mmCIF file of C-alpha atoms in Angstrom:
data_model
loop_
_atom_site.group_PDB
_atom_site.id
_atom_site.type_symbol
_atom_site.label_atom_id
_atom_site.label_comp_id
_atom_site.label_asym_id
_atom_site.label_seq_id
_atom_site.Cartn_x
_atom_site.Cartn_y
_atom_site.Cartn_z
ATOM 1 C CA ARG A 223 51.949 -28.354 117.257
ATOM 2 C CA GLY A 224 49.742 -28.925 120.283
ATOM 3 C CA ASN A 225 51.794 -28.878 123.494
ATOM 4 C CA PHE A 226 55.128 -29.153 121.706
ATOM 5 C CA ILE A 227 57.634 -26.311 121.423
ATOM 6 C CA HIS A 228 56.817 -23.893 118.623
ATOM 7 C CA LEU A 229 59.742 -22.425 116.684
ATOM 8 C CA CYS A 230 59.168 -19.047 115.040
ATOM 9 C CA ASN A 231 61.960 -19.618 112.512
ATOM 10 C CA PRO A 232 61.364 -21.360 109.151
ATOM 11 C CA HIS A 233 65.068 -21.183 108.297
ATOM 12 C CA LEU A 234 65.952 -23.899 110.823
ATOM 13 C CA GLU A 235 64.177 -26.557 108.731
ATOM 14 C CA LYS A 236 66.712 -25.986 105.936
ATOM 15 C CA MET A 237 69.770 -26.568 108.155
ATOM 16 C CA LYS A 238 71.495 -29.954 108.023
ATOM 17 C CA GLU A 239 72.873 -29.424 111.525
ATOM 18 C CA ASP A 240 72.024 -26.995 114.312
ATOM 19 C CA ILE A 241 75.011 -26.096 116.481
ATOM 20 C CA LEU A 242 74.064 -24.663 119.877
ATOM 21 C CA TYR A 243 77.385 -22.893 120.173
ATOM 22 C CA HIS A 244 77.016 -21.414 123.668
ATOM 23 C CA PHE A 245 75.943 -24.817 125.056
ATOM 24 C CA ALA A 246 78.691 -26.760 123.217
ATOM 25 C CA LEU A 247 75.941 -29.057 121.877
ATOM 26 C CA GLY A 248 74.765 -29.845 118.352
ATOM 27 C CA THR A 249 72.257 -31.997 116.532
ATOM 28 C CA GLY A 250 75.067 -33.558 114.524
ATOM 29 C CA THR A 251 77.021 -34.635 117.601
ATOM 30 C CA HIS A 252 74.349 -35.282 120.237
ATOM 31 C CA ASP A 253 71.130 -37.315 120.365
ATOM 32 C CA PHE A 254 68.775 -34.655 121.715
ATOM 33 C CA PRO A 255 65.669 -36.875 122.125
ATOM 34 C CA ALA A 256 67.704 -39.448 124.056
ATOM 35 C CA LEU A 257 69.389 -36.829 126.252
ATOM 36 C CA PHE A 258 66.475 -34.470 126.891
ATOM 37 C CA GLY A 259 63.258 -36.038 125.582
ATOM 38 C CA ASP A 260 61.851 -36.737 129.059
ATOM 39 C CA VAL A 261 62.273 -33.149 130.311
ATOM 40 C CA LYS A 262 59.051 -31.573 131.634
ATOM 41 C CA PHE A 263 60.390 -28.800 133.882
ATOM 42 C CA VAL A 264 63.159 -26.327 133.109
ATOM 43 C CA CYS A 265 64.443 -24.052 135.859
ATOM 44 C CA VAL A 266 66.761 -21.205 134.914
ATOM 45 C CA GLY A 267 68.703 -18.778 137.085
ATOM 46 C CA GLY A 268 71.657 -16.442 136.856
ATOM 47 C CA SER A 269 74.334 -18.295 138.781
ATOM 48 C CA PRO A 270 75.880 -21.630 137.683
ATOM 49 C CA SER A 271 76.541 -22.631 141.297
ATOM 50 C CA ARG A 272 72.963 -21.821 142.310
ATOM 51 C CA MET A 273 71.563 -23.928 139.477
ATOM 52 C CA LYS A 274 73.809 -26.837 140.432
ATOM 53 C CA ALA A 275 72.613 -26.492 144.031
ATOM 54 C CA PHE A 276 69.029 -26.539 142.784
ATOM 55 C CA THR A 277 69.736 -29.758 140.881
ATOM 56 C CA THR A 278 71.035 -31.406 144.038
ATOM 57 C CA TYR A 279 68.032 -30.108 145.989
ATOM 58 C CA ILE A 280 65.389 -31.260 143.504
ATOM 59 C CA ALA A 281 67.081 -34.664 143.159
ATOM 60 C CA GLU A 282 66.713 -35.185 146.913
ATOM 61 C CA GLU A 283 63.134 -33.901 146.892
ATOM 62 C CA LEU A 284 62.144 -36.262 144.086
ATOM 63 C CA GLY A 285 64.083 -39.206 145.504
ATOM 64 C CA LEU A 286 66.327 -39.445 142.457
ATOM 65 C CA GLY A 287 70.025 -40.260 142.492
ATOM 66 C CA SER A 288 72.037 -41.083 145.569
ATOM 67 C CA PRO A 289 73.017 -38.807 148.495
ATOM 68 C CA GLY A 290 76.151 -36.820 147.723
ATOM 69 C CA CYS A 291 75.851 -37.541 144.002
ATOM 70 C CA ASP A 292 77.737 -35.055 141.819
ATOM 71 C CA TYR A 293 75.811 -34.020 138.712
ATOM 72 C CA PRO A 294 77.967 -33.308 135.649
ATOM 73 C CA ASN A 295 77.720 -30.030 133.768
ATOM 74 C CA ILE A 296 76.232 -30.946 130.375
ATOM 75 C CA CYS A 297 77.736 -27.736 128.940
ATOM 76 C CA ALA A 298 81.233 -28.429 130.252
ATOM 77 C CA GLY A 299 82.618 -27.710 126.776
ATOM 78 C CA THR A 300 81.919 -24.006 127.253
ATOM 79 C CA ASP A 301 82.240 -21.501 130.090
ATOM 80 C CA ARG A 302 79.222 -19.421 129.009
ATOM 81 C CA TYR A 303 76.443 -21.400 130.682
ATOM 82 C CA ALA A 304 76.032 -24.420 132.938
ATOM 83 C CA MET A 305 73.369 -27.104 132.519
ATOM 84 C CA TYR A 306 72.372 -29.973 134.810
ATOM 85 C CA LYS A 307 69.697 -32.636 134.522
ATOM 86 C CA VAL A 308 68.036 -34.956 137.001
ATOM 87 C CA GLY A 309 64.998 -36.967 135.911
ATOM 88 C CA PRO A 310 62.469 -34.683 134.181
ATOM 89 C CA VAL A 311 64.095 -31.485 135.495
ATOM 90 C CA LEU A 312 66.638 -29.443 133.532
ATOM 91 C CA SER A 313 68.526 -26.713 135.387
ATOM 92 C CA VAL A 314 70.325 -24.015 133.357
ATOM 93 C CA SER A 315 72.237 -20.850 134.259
ATOM 94 C CA HIS A 316 71.591 -17.714 132.203
ATOM 95 C CA GLY A 317 74.054 -15.106 133.451
ATOM 96 C CA MET A 318 73.048 -11.521 134.193
ATOM 97 C CA GLY A 319 70.880 -9.232 132.111
ATOM 98 C CA ILE A 320 68.657 -9.382 129.029
ATOM 99 C CA PRO A 321 71.399 -10.076 126.433
ATOM 100 C CA SER A 322 72.789 -13.046 128.367
ATOM 101 C CA ILE A 323 69.457 -14.745 129.080
ATOM 102 C CA SER A 324 68.269 -14.041 125.517
ATOM 103 C CA ILE A 325 71.186 -15.952 123.988
ATOM 104 C CA MET A 326 70.628 -18.833 126.395
ATOM 105 C CA LEU A 327 66.883 -18.966 125.671
ATOM 106 C CA HIS A 328 67.356 -19.095 121.902
ATOM 107 C CA GLU A 329 69.477 -22.204 122.300
ATOM 108 C CA LEU A 330 67.397 -23.711 125.120
ATOM 109 C CA ILE A 331 64.168 -23.413 123.120
ATOM 110 C CA LYS A 332 65.849 -25.039 120.105
ATOM 111 C CA LEU A 333 67.220 -27.790 122.350
ATOM 112 C CA LEU A 334 63.718 -28.584 123.647
ATOM 113 C CA TYR A 335 62.362 -28.515 120.099
ATOM 114 C CA HIS A 336 65.043 -30.867 118.739
ATOM 115 C CA ALA A 337 64.471 -33.174 121.741
ATOM 116 C CA LYS A 338 60.743 -33.318 120.843
ATOM 117 C CA CYS A 339 59.788 -32.270 124.376
ATOM 118 C CA SER A 340 56.133 -31.606 125.157
ATOM 119 C CA ASN A 341 54.112 -29.991 127.967
ATOM 120 C CA ILE A 342 57.119 -28.006 129.171
ATOM 121 C CA THR A 343 57.046 -25.568 132.098
ATOM 122 C CA ILE A 344 59.922 -23.095 132.348
ATOM 123 C CA ILE A 345 60.465 -21.149 135.576
ATOM 124 C CA ARG A 346 63.066 -18.484 136.254
ATOM 125 C CA ILE A 347 64.193 -18.561 139.884
ATOM 126 C CA GLY A 348 66.291 -15.674 141.093
ATOM 127 C CA THR A 349 66.920 -12.677 143.301
ATOM 128 C CA SER A 350 65.620 -9.151 143.024
ATOM 129 C CA GLY A 351 65.183 -5.834 144.739
ATOM 130 C CA GLY A 352 61.791 -5.442 146.393
ATOM 131 C CA ILE A 353 59.562 -2.396 146.487
ATOM 132 C CA GLY A 354 57.446 -2.052 149.624
ATOM 133 C CA LEU A 355 58.147 -5.628 150.735
ATOM 134 C CA GLU A 356 60.156 -7.012 153.623
ATOM 135 C CA PRO A 357 63.474 -8.558 152.541
ATOM 136 C CA GLY A 358 63.052 -12.283 151.992
ATOM 137 C CA SER A 359 59.602 -11.935 150.428
ATOM 138 C CA VAL A 360 59.019 -13.994 147.279
ATOM 139 C CA VAL A 361 57.401 -12.374 144.238
ATOM 140 C CA ILE A 362 55.594 -14.448 141.597
ATOM 141 C CA THR A 363 55.458 -12.253 138.513
ATOM 142 C CA ARG A 364 52.048 -11.397 137.062
ATOM 143 C CA GLN A 365 53.594 -9.576 134.123
ATOM 144 C CA SER A 366 56.983 -8.082 133.408
ATOM 145 C CA VAL A 367 57.042 -4.348 132.773
ATOM 146 C CA ASP A 368 59.738 -2.066 131.399
ATOM 147 C CA ALA A 369 61.255 0.962 133.134
ATOM 148 C CA THR A 370 58.209 3.045 132.109
ATOM 149 C CA PHE A 371 55.882 0.408 133.660
ATOM 150 C CA LYS A 372 54.580 -0.852 130.294
ATOM 151 C CA PRO A 373 54.061 -4.644 129.920
ATOM 152 C CA GLN A 374 56.278 -4.992 126.883
ATOM 153 C CA PHE A 375 59.719 -5.980 125.641
ATOM 154 C CA GLU A 376 61.211 -3.655 123.062
ATOM 155 C CA GLN A 377 63.978 -4.783 120.717
ATOM 156 C CA VAL A 378 65.551 -3.321 117.577
ATOM 157 C CA ILE A 379 65.596 -5.924 114.761
ATOM 158 C CA LEU A 380 66.942 -5.034 111.306
ATOM 159 C CA GLY A 381 66.895 -1.389 112.355
ATOM 160 C CA LYS A 382 63.217 -1.465 113.320
ATOM 161 C CA THR A 383 61.707 -1.394 116.797
ATOM 162 C CA VAL A 384 59.734 -4.553 117.592
ATOM 163 C CA ILE A 385 57.478 -4.675 120.659
ATOM 164 C CA ARG A 386 56.447 -7.995 122.207
ATOM 165 C CA SER A 387 54.080 -8.944 125.014
ATOM 166 C CA THR A 388 55.478 -9.875 128.420
ATOM 167 C CA ASN A 389 52.446 -11.504 130.014
ATOM 168 C CA LEU A 390 53.091 -14.714 131.931
ATOM 169 C CA ASP A 391 50.837 -17.724 132.507
ATOM 170 C CA GLU A 392 48.165 -16.582 134.986
ATOM 171 C CA HIS A 393 47.094 -20.105 135.950
ATOM 172 C CA LEU A 394 50.689 -21.148 136.646
ATOM 173 C CA ALA A 395 51.208 -18.072 138.844
ATOM 174 C CA LYS A 396 48.107 -19.012 140.868
ATOM 175 C CA GLU A 397 49.327 -22.614 141.181
ATOM 176 C CA LEU A 398 52.658 -21.390 142.533
ATOM 177 C CA MET A 399 50.886 -19.059 144.978
ATOM 178 C CA GLN A 400 48.807 -21.983 146.233
ATOM 179 C CA CYS A 401 52.000 -23.989 146.710
ATOM 180 C CA SER A 402 53.523 -21.192 148.792
ATOM 181 C CA GLU A 403 50.423 -21.103 150.988
ATOM 182 C CA GLU A 404 50.713 -24.851 151.507
ATOM 183 C CA ILE A 405 54.385 -24.513 152.458
ATOM 184 C CA GLY A 406 53.632 -21.599 154.790
ATOM 185 C CA GLN A 407 57.270 -20.656 155.419
ATOM 186 C CA PHE A 408 57.667 -17.192 153.887
ATOM 187 C CA ASN A 409 55.699 -14.223 152.585
ATOM 188 C CA THR A 410 54.755 -14.575 148.917
ATOM 189 C CA VAL A 411 52.884 -12.155 146.645
ATOM 190 C CA ILE A 412 51.822 -12.009 143.015
ATOM 191 C CA GLY A 413 52.822 -8.685 141.466
ATOM 192 C CA ASN A 414 54.393 -6.996 138.491
ATOM 193 C CA THR A 415 58.147 -7.216 138.019
ATOM 194 C CA MET A 416 60.094 -4.326 136.505
ATOM 195 C CA CYS A 417 62.850 -5.461 134.174
ATOM 196 C CA THR A 418 65.651 -2.955 133.612
ATOM 197 C CA LEU A 419 68.719 -2.762 131.384
ATOM 198 C CA ASP A 420 71.058 -1.912 134.238
ATOM 199 C CA PHE A 421 71.597 -2.583 137.960
ATOM 200 C CA TYR A 422 72.483 0.994 138.961
ATOM 201 C CA GLU A 423 71.022 4.013 137.120
ATOM 202 C CA GLY A 424 68.370 1.897 135.402
ATOM 203 C CA GLN A 425 67.041 0.876 138.815
ATOM 204 C CA GLY A 426 67.350 4.343 140.361
ATOM 205 C CA ARG A 427 70.239 3.536 142.683
ATOM 206 C CA LEU A 428 72.255 6.318 144.304
ATOM 207 C CA ASP A 429 75.440 4.252 144.778
ATOM 208 C CA GLY A 430 76.731 3.693 141.237
ATOM 209 C CA ALA A 431 79.793 5.280 139.646
ATOM 210 C CA ILE A 432 77.459 7.727 137.871
ATOM 211 C CA CYS A 433 74.293 9.268 139.342
ATOM 212 C CA LEU A 434 72.821 12.565 138.120
ATOM 213 C CA TYR A 435 69.538 12.549 140.101
ATOM 214 C CA ASN A 436 68.767 13.054 143.796
ATOM 215 C CA GLU A 437 67.189 10.877 146.475
ATOM 216 C CA GLU A 438 63.832 12.630 146.256
ATOM 217 C CA GLU A 439 63.611 11.914 142.514
ATOM 218 C CA LYS A 440 64.603 8.305 143.113
ATOM 219 C CA LEU A 441 61.939 7.753 145.773
ATOM 220 C CA GLN A 442 59.271 9.415 143.659
ATOM 221 C CA TYR A 443 60.081 7.041 140.789
ATOM 222 C CA LEU A 444 60.026 3.934 142.984
ATOM 223 C CA LYS A 445 56.716 4.987 144.556
ATOM 224 C CA GLU A 446 55.260 5.455 141.075
ATOM 225 C CA ALA A 447 56.453 1.945 140.255
ATOM 226 C CA TYR A 448 54.777 0.596 143.400
ATOM 227 C CA ASP A 449 51.524 2.418 142.619
ATOM 228 C CA SER A 450 51.538 0.830 139.143
ATOM 229 C CA GLY A 451 51.697 -2.652 140.698
ATOM 230 C CA VAL A 452 55.464 -3.280 140.617
ATOM 231 C CA ARG A 453 56.707 -5.265 143.603
ATOM 232 C CA ASN A 454 60.261 -6.105 142.548
ATOM 233 C CA ILE A 455 63.009 -5.207 140.084
ATOM 234 C CA GLU A 456 65.396 -7.473 138.157
ATOM 235 C CA MET A 457 67.035 -7.653 134.725
ATOM 236 C CA GLU A 458 65.804 -10.703 132.818
ATOM 237 C CA SER A 459 62.029 -11.196 133.064
ATOM 238 C CA SER A 460 60.869 -9.183 130.030
ATOM 239 C CA VAL A 461 62.740 -11.070 127.325
ATOM 240 C CA PHE A 462 62.107 -14.328 129.211
ATOM 241 C CA ALA A 463 58.344 -13.746 129.092
ATOM 242 C CA ALA A 464 58.406 -12.537 125.479
ATOM 243 C CA MET A 465 60.385 -15.510 124.163
ATOM 244 C CA CYS A 466 58.382 -18.097 126.099
ATOM 245 C CA ASN A 467 55.155 -16.543 124.771
ATOM 246 C CA LEU A 468 56.345 -16.770 121.161
ATOM 247 C CA SER A 469 57.445 -20.378 121.673
ATOM 248 C CA GLY A 470 54.191 -21.497 123.245
ATOM 249 C CA VAL A 471 55.835 -22.412 126.538
ATOM 250 C CA LYS A 472 54.105 -22.094 129.916
ATOM 251 C CA ALA A 473 56.389 -19.881 132.007
ATOM 252 C CA ALA A 474 56.729 -18.172 135.386
ATOM 253 C CA VAL A 475 59.189 -15.958 137.233
ATOM 254 C CA VAL A 476 59.774 -16.527 140.957
ATOM 255 C CA CYS A 477 62.251 -14.176 142.659
ATOM 256 C CA VAL A 478 63.098 -13.474 146.274
ATOM 257 C CA THR A 479 63.651 -9.860 147.356
ATOM 258 C CA LEU A 480 67.007 -9.168 149.015
ATOM 259 C CA LEU A 481 66.092 -5.660 150.221
ATOM 260 C CA ASN A 482 63.333 -3.063 150.185
ATOM 261 C CA ARG A 483 64.469 -0.388 147.711
ATOM 262 C CA LEU A 484 62.328 2.240 149.432
ATOM 263 C CA GLU A 485 64.679 1.922 152.406
ATOM 264 C CA GLY A 486 68.066 1.781 150.669
ATOM 265 C CA ASP A 487 70.179 0.658 147.735
ATOM 266 C CA GLN A 488 72.821 -1.654 149.166
ATOM 267 C CA ILE A 489 72.287 -5.219 150.294
ATOM 268 C CA SER A 490 73.308 -5.328 153.958
ATOM 269 C CA SER A 491 72.000 -8.699 155.178
ATOM 270 C CA SER A 492 74.566 -11.243 156.347
ATOM 271 C CA HIS A 493 75.838 -13.990 154.056
ATOM 272 C CA ASP A 494 73.917 -16.665 155.950
ATOM 273 C CA VAL A 495 70.667 -14.704 155.736
ATOM 274 C CA LEU A 496 71.127 -14.132 151.992
ATOM 275 C CA VAL A 497 71.815 -17.835 151.429
ATOM 276 C CA GLU A 498 68.551 -18.702 153.195
ATOM 277 C CA TYR A 499 66.656 -16.072 151.171
ATOM 278 C CA GLN A 500 68.029 -17.487 147.907
ATOM 279 C CA GLN A 501 66.757 -20.940 148.836
ATOM 280 C CA ARG A 502 63.150 -19.742 149.063
ATOM 281 C CA PRO A 503 62.387 -19.706 145.298
ATOM 282 C CA GLN A 504 64.042 -23.130 145.093
ATOM 283 C CA LYS A 505 61.807 -24.462 147.869
ATOM 284 C CA LEU A 506 58.669 -23.070 146.260
ATOM 285 C CA VAL A 507 59.466 -24.345 142.765
ATOM 286 C CA GLY A 508 60.698 -27.659 144.158
ATOM 287 C CA TYR A 509 57.385 -28.124 145.982
ATOM 288 C CA PHE A 510 55.485 -27.211 142.807
ATOM 289 C CA ILE A 511 57.403 -29.813 140.782
ATOM 290 C CA LYS A 512 56.827 -32.478 143.451
ATOM 291 C CA LYS A 513 53.132 -31.668 143.549
ATOM 292 C CA SER A 514 52.890 -31.716 139.749
ATOM 293 C CA LEU A 515 54.461 -35.189 139.729
ATOM 294 C CA GLY A 516 52.135 -36.434 142.461
ATOM 295 C CA LYS A 517 54.889 -36.731 145.074
ATOM 296 C CA VAL A 518 53.415 -34.410 147.730
#
């Protein structure tokens, strides 16, 4: 299908209507090509409010819309996800963790397919815990690895374990790194991202409700992660990479680090500092989109 979305599901061709339940959208009720056919960039992130803020930001950067314009939530018929669109940029929230982003991606990929979109770039922008990096550093993911540092996403389907690749587009990662160098406002690295199933024990924290290991064991594990090339930890990148790979979509993950996990477990920076940190992936991806559209 060239540069169009590839669907790995022959059953969809037999359906008279495809209802994207968690988006409150459907092919029988909405004209997908008219609504989304011009989309070239999709940015996804955990928080609905953050993705709305990104929409406002990218609209200003691209000179689209009017100052103070309020962008409607396309998925207002549901409270599961939020979706905003300005020009060729679609902004979608995905919640927290692999199950939540997986559900969203199934429906997002079908949406792009039904809209007949082509040459799509999908970028996850988010926050993470850093390993061996100063807080506020931005990590562009080379590949997502699991909690044993393997570049794979493992899922049980029909009672059988299926393993999928989690490599991300190397050229896109280098393009984003070049953009960060041109901006020159914050430290950016390309490194592996560890994707876990949990925020506390799964990431070796000592401050959860349950913890049956000691600080020495925690630090040894995090140092092993660092030595294997891991520079940050989050909870969505593995399934994101796997699903984008299967769908033939160019994808990247760009996350800011809110703390250095070798120095602690709790985020202690002030609210204002954290807000500025969270804007860094938006600035980088916004600059990349502008540059891609010839507006830099």
